[in-house]
Short mmCIF file of C-alpha atoms and ligand atoms in Angstrom, two decimals:
data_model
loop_
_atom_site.label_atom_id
_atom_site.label_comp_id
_atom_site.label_asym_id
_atom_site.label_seq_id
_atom_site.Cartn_x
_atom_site.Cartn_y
_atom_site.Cartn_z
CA UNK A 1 102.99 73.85 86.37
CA UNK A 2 100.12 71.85 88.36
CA UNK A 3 99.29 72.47 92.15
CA UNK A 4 96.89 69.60 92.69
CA UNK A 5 96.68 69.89 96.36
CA UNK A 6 97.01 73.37 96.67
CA UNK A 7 94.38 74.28 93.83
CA UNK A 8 91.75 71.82 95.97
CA UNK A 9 92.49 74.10 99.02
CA UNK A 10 92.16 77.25 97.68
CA UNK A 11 89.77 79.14 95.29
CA UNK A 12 92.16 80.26 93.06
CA UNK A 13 95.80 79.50 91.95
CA UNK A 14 97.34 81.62 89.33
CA UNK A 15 100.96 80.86 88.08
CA UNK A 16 103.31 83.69 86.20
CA UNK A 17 106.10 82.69 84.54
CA UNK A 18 107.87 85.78 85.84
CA UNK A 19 106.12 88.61 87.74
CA UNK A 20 108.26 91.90 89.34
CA UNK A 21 106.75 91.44 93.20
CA UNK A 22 103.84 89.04 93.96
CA UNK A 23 102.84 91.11 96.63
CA UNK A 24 102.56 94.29 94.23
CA UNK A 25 100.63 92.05 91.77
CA UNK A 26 98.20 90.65 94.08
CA UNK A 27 97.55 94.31 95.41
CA UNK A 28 96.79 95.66 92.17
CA UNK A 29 95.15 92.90 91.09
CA UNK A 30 92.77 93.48 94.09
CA UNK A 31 92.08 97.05 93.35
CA UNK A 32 91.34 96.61 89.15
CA UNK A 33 89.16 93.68 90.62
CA UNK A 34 87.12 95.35 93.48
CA UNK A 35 86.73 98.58 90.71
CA UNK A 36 85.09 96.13 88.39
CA UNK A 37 82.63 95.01 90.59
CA UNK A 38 84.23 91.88 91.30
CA UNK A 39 86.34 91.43 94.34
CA UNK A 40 88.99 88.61 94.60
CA UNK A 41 88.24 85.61 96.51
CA UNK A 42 89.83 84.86 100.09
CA UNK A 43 92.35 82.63 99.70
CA UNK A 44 93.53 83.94 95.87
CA UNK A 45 97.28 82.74 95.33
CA UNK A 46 99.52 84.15 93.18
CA UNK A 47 102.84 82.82 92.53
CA UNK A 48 106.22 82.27 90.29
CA UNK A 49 110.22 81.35 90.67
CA UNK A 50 111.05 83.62 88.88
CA UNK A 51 110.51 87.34 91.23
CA UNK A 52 112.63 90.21 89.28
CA UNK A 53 112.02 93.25 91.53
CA UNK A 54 110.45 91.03 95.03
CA UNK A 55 110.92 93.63 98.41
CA UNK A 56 111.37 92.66 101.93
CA UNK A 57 111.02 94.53 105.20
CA UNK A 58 112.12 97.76 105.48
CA UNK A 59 112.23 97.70 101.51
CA UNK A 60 115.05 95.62 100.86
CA UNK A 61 115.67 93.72 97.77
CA UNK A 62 113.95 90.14 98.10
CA UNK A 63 116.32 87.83 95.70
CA UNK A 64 114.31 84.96 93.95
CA UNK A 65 116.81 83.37 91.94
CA UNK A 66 114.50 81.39 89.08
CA UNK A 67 113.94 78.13 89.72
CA UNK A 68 115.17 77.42 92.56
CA UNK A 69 112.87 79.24 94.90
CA UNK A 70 109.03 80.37 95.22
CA UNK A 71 107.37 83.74 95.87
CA UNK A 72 104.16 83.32 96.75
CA UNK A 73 101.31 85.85 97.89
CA UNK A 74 98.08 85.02 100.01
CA UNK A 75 95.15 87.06 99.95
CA UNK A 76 93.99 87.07 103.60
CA UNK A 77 90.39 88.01 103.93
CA UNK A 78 89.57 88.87 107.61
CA UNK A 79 92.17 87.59 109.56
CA UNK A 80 91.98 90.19 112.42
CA UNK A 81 89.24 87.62 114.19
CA UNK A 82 90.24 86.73 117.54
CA UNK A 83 93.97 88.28 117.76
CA UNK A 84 94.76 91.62 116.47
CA UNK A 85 96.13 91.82 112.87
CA UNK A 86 100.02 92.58 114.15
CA UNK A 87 99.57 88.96 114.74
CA UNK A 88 99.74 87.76 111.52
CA UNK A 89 103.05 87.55 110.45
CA UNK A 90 103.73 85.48 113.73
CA UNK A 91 100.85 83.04 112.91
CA UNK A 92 101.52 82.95 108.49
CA UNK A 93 105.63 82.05 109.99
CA UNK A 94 104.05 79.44 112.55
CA UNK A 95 102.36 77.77 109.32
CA UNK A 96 105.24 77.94 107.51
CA UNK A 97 107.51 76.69 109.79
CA UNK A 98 105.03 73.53 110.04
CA UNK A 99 105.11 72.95 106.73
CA UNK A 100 108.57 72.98 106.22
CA UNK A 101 109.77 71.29 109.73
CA UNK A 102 108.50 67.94 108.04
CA UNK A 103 111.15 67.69 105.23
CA UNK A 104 113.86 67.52 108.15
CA UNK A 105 115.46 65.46 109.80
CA UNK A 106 115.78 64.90 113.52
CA UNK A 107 118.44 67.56 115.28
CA UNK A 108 116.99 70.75 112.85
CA UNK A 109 114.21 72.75 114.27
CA UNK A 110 112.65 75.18 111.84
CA UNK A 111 110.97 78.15 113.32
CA UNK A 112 110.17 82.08 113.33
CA UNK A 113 112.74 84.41 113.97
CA UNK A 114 110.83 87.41 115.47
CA UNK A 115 109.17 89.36 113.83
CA UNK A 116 108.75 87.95 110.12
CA UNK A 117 111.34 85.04 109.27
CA UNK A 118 111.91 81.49 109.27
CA UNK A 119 114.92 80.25 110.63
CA UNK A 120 116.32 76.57 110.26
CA UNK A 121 118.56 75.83 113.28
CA UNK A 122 120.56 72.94 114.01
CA UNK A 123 121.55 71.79 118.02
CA UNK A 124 125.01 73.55 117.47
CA UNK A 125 123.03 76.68 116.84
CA UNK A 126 120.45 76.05 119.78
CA UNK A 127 123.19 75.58 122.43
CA UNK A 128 125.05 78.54 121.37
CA UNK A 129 121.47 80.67 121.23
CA UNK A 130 122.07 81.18 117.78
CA UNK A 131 118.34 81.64 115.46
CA UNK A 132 120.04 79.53 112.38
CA UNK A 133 119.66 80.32 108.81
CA UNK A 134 116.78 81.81 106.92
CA UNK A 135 114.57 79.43 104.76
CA UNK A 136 111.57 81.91 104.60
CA UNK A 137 111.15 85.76 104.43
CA UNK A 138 107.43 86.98 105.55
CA UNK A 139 106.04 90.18 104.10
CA UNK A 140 102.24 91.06 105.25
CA UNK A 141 100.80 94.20 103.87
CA UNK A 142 97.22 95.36 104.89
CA UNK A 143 95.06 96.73 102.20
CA UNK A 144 92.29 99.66 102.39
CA UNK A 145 89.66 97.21 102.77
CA UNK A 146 91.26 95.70 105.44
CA UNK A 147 92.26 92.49 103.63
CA UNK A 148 95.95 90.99 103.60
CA UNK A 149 98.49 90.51 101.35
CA UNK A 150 100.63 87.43 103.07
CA UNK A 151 103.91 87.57 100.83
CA UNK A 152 106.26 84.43 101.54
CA UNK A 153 109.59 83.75 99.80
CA UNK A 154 110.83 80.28 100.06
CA UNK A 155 113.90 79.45 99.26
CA UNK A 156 114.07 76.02 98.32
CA UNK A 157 116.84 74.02 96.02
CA UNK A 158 119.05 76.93 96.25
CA UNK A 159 122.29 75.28 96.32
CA UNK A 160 125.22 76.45 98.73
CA UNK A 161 127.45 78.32 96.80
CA UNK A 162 124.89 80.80 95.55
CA UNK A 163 123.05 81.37 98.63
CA UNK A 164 121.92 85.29 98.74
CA UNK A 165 123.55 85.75 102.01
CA UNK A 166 125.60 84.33 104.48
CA UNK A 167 122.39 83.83 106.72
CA UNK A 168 120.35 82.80 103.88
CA UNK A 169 120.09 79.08 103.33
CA UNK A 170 117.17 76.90 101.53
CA UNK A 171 115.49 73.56 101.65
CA UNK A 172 117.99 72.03 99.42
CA UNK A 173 121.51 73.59 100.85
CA UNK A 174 120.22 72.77 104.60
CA UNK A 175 119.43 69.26 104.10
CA UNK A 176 116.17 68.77 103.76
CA UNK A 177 113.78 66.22 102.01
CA UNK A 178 113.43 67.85 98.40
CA UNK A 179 112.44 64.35 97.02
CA UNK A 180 115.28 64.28 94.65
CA UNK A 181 114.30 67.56 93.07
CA UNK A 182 116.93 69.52 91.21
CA UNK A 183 114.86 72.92 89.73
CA UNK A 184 111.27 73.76 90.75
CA UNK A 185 110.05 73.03 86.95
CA UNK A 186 111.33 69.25 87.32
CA UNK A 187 108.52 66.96 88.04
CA UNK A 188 109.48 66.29 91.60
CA UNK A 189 110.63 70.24 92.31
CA UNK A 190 106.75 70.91 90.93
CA UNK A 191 105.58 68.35 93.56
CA UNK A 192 107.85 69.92 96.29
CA UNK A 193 106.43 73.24 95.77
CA UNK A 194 102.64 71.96 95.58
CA UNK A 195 103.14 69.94 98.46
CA UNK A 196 104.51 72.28 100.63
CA UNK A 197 102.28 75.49 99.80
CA UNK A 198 99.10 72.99 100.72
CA UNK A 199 100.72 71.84 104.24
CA UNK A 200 101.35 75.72 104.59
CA UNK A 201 98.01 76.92 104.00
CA UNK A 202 96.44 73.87 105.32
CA UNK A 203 98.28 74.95 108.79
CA UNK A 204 97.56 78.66 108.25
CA UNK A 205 94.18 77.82 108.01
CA UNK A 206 93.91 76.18 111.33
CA UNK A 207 95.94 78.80 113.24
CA UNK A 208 93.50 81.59 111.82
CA UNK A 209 90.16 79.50 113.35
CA UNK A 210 92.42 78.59 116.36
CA UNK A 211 93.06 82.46 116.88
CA UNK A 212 89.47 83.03 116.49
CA UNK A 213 88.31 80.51 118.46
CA UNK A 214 90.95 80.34 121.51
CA UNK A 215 93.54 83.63 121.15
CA UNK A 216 95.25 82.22 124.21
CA UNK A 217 96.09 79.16 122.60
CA UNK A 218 97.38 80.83 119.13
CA UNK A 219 99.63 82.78 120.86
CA UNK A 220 100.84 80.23 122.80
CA UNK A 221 101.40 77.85 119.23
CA UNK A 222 103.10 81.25 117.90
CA UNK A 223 105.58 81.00 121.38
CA UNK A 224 106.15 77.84 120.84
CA UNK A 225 107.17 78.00 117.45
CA UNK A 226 109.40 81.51 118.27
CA UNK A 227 113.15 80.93 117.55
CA UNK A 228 114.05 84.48 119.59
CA UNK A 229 112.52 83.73 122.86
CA UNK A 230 115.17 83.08 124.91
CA UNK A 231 117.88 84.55 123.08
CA UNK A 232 120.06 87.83 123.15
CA UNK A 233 119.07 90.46 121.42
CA UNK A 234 120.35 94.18 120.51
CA UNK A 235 117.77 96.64 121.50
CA UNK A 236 118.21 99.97 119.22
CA UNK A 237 116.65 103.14 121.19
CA UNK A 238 115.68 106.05 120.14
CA UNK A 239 118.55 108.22 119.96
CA UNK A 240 121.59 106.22 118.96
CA UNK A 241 121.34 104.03 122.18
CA UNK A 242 121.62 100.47 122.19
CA UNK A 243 120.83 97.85 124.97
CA UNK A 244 121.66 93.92 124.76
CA UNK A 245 118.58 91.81 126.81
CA UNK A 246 117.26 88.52 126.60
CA UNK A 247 113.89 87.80 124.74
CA UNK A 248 111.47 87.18 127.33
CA UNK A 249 107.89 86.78 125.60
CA UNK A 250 105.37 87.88 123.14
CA UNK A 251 103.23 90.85 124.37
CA UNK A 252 99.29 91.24 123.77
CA UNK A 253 99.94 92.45 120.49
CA UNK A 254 102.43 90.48 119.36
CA UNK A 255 105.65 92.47 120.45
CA UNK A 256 108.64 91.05 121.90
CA UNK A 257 109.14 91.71 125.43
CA UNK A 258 113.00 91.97 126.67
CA UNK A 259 114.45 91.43 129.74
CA UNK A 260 117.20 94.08 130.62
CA UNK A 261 120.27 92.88 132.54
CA UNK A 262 119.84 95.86 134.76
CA UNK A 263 116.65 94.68 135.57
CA UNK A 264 113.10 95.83 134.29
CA UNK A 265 111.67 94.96 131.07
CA UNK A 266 111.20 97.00 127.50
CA UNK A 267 108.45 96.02 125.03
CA UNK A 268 109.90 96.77 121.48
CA UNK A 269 108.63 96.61 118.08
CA UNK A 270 110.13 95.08 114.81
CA UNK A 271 112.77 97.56 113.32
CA UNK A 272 114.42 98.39 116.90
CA UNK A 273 115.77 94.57 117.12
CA UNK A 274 118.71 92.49 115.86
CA UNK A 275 119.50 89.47 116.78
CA UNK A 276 122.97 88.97 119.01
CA UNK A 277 125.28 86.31 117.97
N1 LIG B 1 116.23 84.74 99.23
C1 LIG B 1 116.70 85.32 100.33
N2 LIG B 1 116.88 84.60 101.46
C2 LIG B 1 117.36 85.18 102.60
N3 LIG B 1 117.64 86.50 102.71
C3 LIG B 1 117.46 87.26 101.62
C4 LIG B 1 117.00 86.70 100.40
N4 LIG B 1 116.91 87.68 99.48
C5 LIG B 1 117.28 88.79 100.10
N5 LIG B 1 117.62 88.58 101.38
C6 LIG B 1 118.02 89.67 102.28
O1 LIG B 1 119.18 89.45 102.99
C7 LIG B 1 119.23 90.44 104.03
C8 LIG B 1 119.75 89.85 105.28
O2 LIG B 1 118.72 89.11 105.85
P1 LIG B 1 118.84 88.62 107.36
O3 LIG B 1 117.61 87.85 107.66
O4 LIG B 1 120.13 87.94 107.58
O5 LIG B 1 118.91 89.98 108.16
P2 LIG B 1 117.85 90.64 109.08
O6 LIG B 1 118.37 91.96 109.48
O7 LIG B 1 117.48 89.67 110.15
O8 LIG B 1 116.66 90.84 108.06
P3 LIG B 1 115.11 90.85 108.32
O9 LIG B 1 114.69 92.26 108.13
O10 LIG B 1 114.54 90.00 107.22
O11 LIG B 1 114.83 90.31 109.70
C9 LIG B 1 117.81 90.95 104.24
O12 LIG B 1 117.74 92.24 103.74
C10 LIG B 1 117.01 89.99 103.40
O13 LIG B 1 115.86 90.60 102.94
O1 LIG B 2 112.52 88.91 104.93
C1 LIG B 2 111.83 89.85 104.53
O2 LIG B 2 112.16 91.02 104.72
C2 LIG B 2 110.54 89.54 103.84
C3 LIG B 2 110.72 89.00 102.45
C4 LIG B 2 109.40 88.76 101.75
C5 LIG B 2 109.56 88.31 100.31
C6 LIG B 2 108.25 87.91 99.71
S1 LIG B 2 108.48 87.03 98.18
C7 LIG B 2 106.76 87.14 97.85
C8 LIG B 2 106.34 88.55 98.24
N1 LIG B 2 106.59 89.50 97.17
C9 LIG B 2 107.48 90.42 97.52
O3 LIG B 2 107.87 91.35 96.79
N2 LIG B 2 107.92 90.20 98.77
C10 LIG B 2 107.28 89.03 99.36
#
């Protein structure tokens, strides 16, 4: 496999044929390097198609099925400049959704489904306030030394009937531009996946000196790019009750402000939410 963009953006690129989580790789990777004397480079990729063991949010199972979708993991070297670091996932999904909003056509919107997911949509969806189908699952995990692991599982030329889940869906099965790509180790699905990890990084690069530079104006991209904000959504309280509200905004720190039909406002953070509809 060749990334010729990416590998020109970044200081290092390193390719496994198979590895059991990128993120766990990358992390320990980190660690035997930083004992040694010789810390990993911001910006150090690691990647493969074929993920046997990859973990979501809340430590679910991440499914990678081989070559037909990428797990790829970003070392993120401080990224806490300007906004603080609960940011991040918001900002890595903004850059993502970027990068993959170009291989559609007009009518599908790709963006983040709060807190750590991008969502494809199409105008059926957006009228009915529905946050579409997942192309992307985010998982950032902050190391001791205050570096990040930015995990990313794109799903790409999955095709329809083996989608992971009924919300799941990928490049290929939602329509997109895959430039006539059929696995990722064809020449064109090596292309897709170079071309698409440099627009992503590329992008995540500018949000990061954006958020340093102008937080006001990062947070306002990562609004922007939100699939939730005006939606219904379940709140989950503590003790077994539930309240249904409408996504309002993004507060200071990144969490999602609802508005309650009864009036008033809760601010409420990943892992009390689901989405209605
Ligand atoms: N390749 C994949 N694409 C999409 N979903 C996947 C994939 N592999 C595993 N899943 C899992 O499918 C489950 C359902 O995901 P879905 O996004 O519909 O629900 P969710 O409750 O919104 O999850 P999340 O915690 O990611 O927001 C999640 O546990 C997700 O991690
Ligand atoms: O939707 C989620 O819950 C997040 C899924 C994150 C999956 C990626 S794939 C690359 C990296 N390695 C992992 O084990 N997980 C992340």
């Amino acid at each position: 496999m060749e990334f010729t963009r990416t590998s020109e953006l970044l200081p290092r690129v390193l390719w496994r044929e198979s590895s059991p989580s990128t993120n766990a790789e990358l992390r320990e990777l980190v660690r035997e390097r930083a004992a040694a004397g010789e810390p990993l480079p911001d910006g150090t990729l690691l990647l493969t198609s074929d993920q046997t063991a990859g973990r979501g949010r809340l430590d679910r199972g991440w499914v990678t099925p081989p070559g037909q979708s990428i797990a790829a993991s970003l070392l993120v070297r401080g990224a806490g400049a300007g906004l603080p670091l609960s940011w991040l996932p918001l900002l890595v999904g903004a850059a993502m959704s970027s990068a993959l909003q170009s291989r559609f056509g007009e009518g599908m919107r790709v963006g983040v489904k709060w807190p750590n997911d991008v969502h494809v949509r199409d105008e059926e969806d957006a009228i009915a306030g529905r946050p579409g189908l997942k192309l992307c699952g985010i998982l950032c995990e902050l190391l001791p030394d205050g570096s990040v692991i930015v995990g990313t599982g794109i799903n790409l030329l999955i095709p329809d009937f083996e989608l992971p889940t009924g919300r799941a869906t990928s490049l290929l099965a939602a329509g997109a531009d895959v430039g006539g790509a059929e696995t990722v180790f064809d020449p064109a699905g090596n292309a897709l996946i170079d071309e698409v990890l440099a627009d992503y990084v590329t992008a995540l690069r500018q949000l990061l000196a954006l958020a340093a530079e102008n937080p006001a104006a990062a947070r306002a991209r990562a609004a922007r790019n939100s699939l939730t904000l005006g939606t219904e959504v379940r709140v989950h309280l503590p003790g077994d009750e539930i309240v249904d509200g409408r996504a309002r905004e993004l507060a200071s720190d990144g969490s999602l402000v609802v508005d309650l039909p009864t009036g008033g406002q809760l601010t409420v953070s990943a892992g009390d939410v689901e989405h209605l509809r």
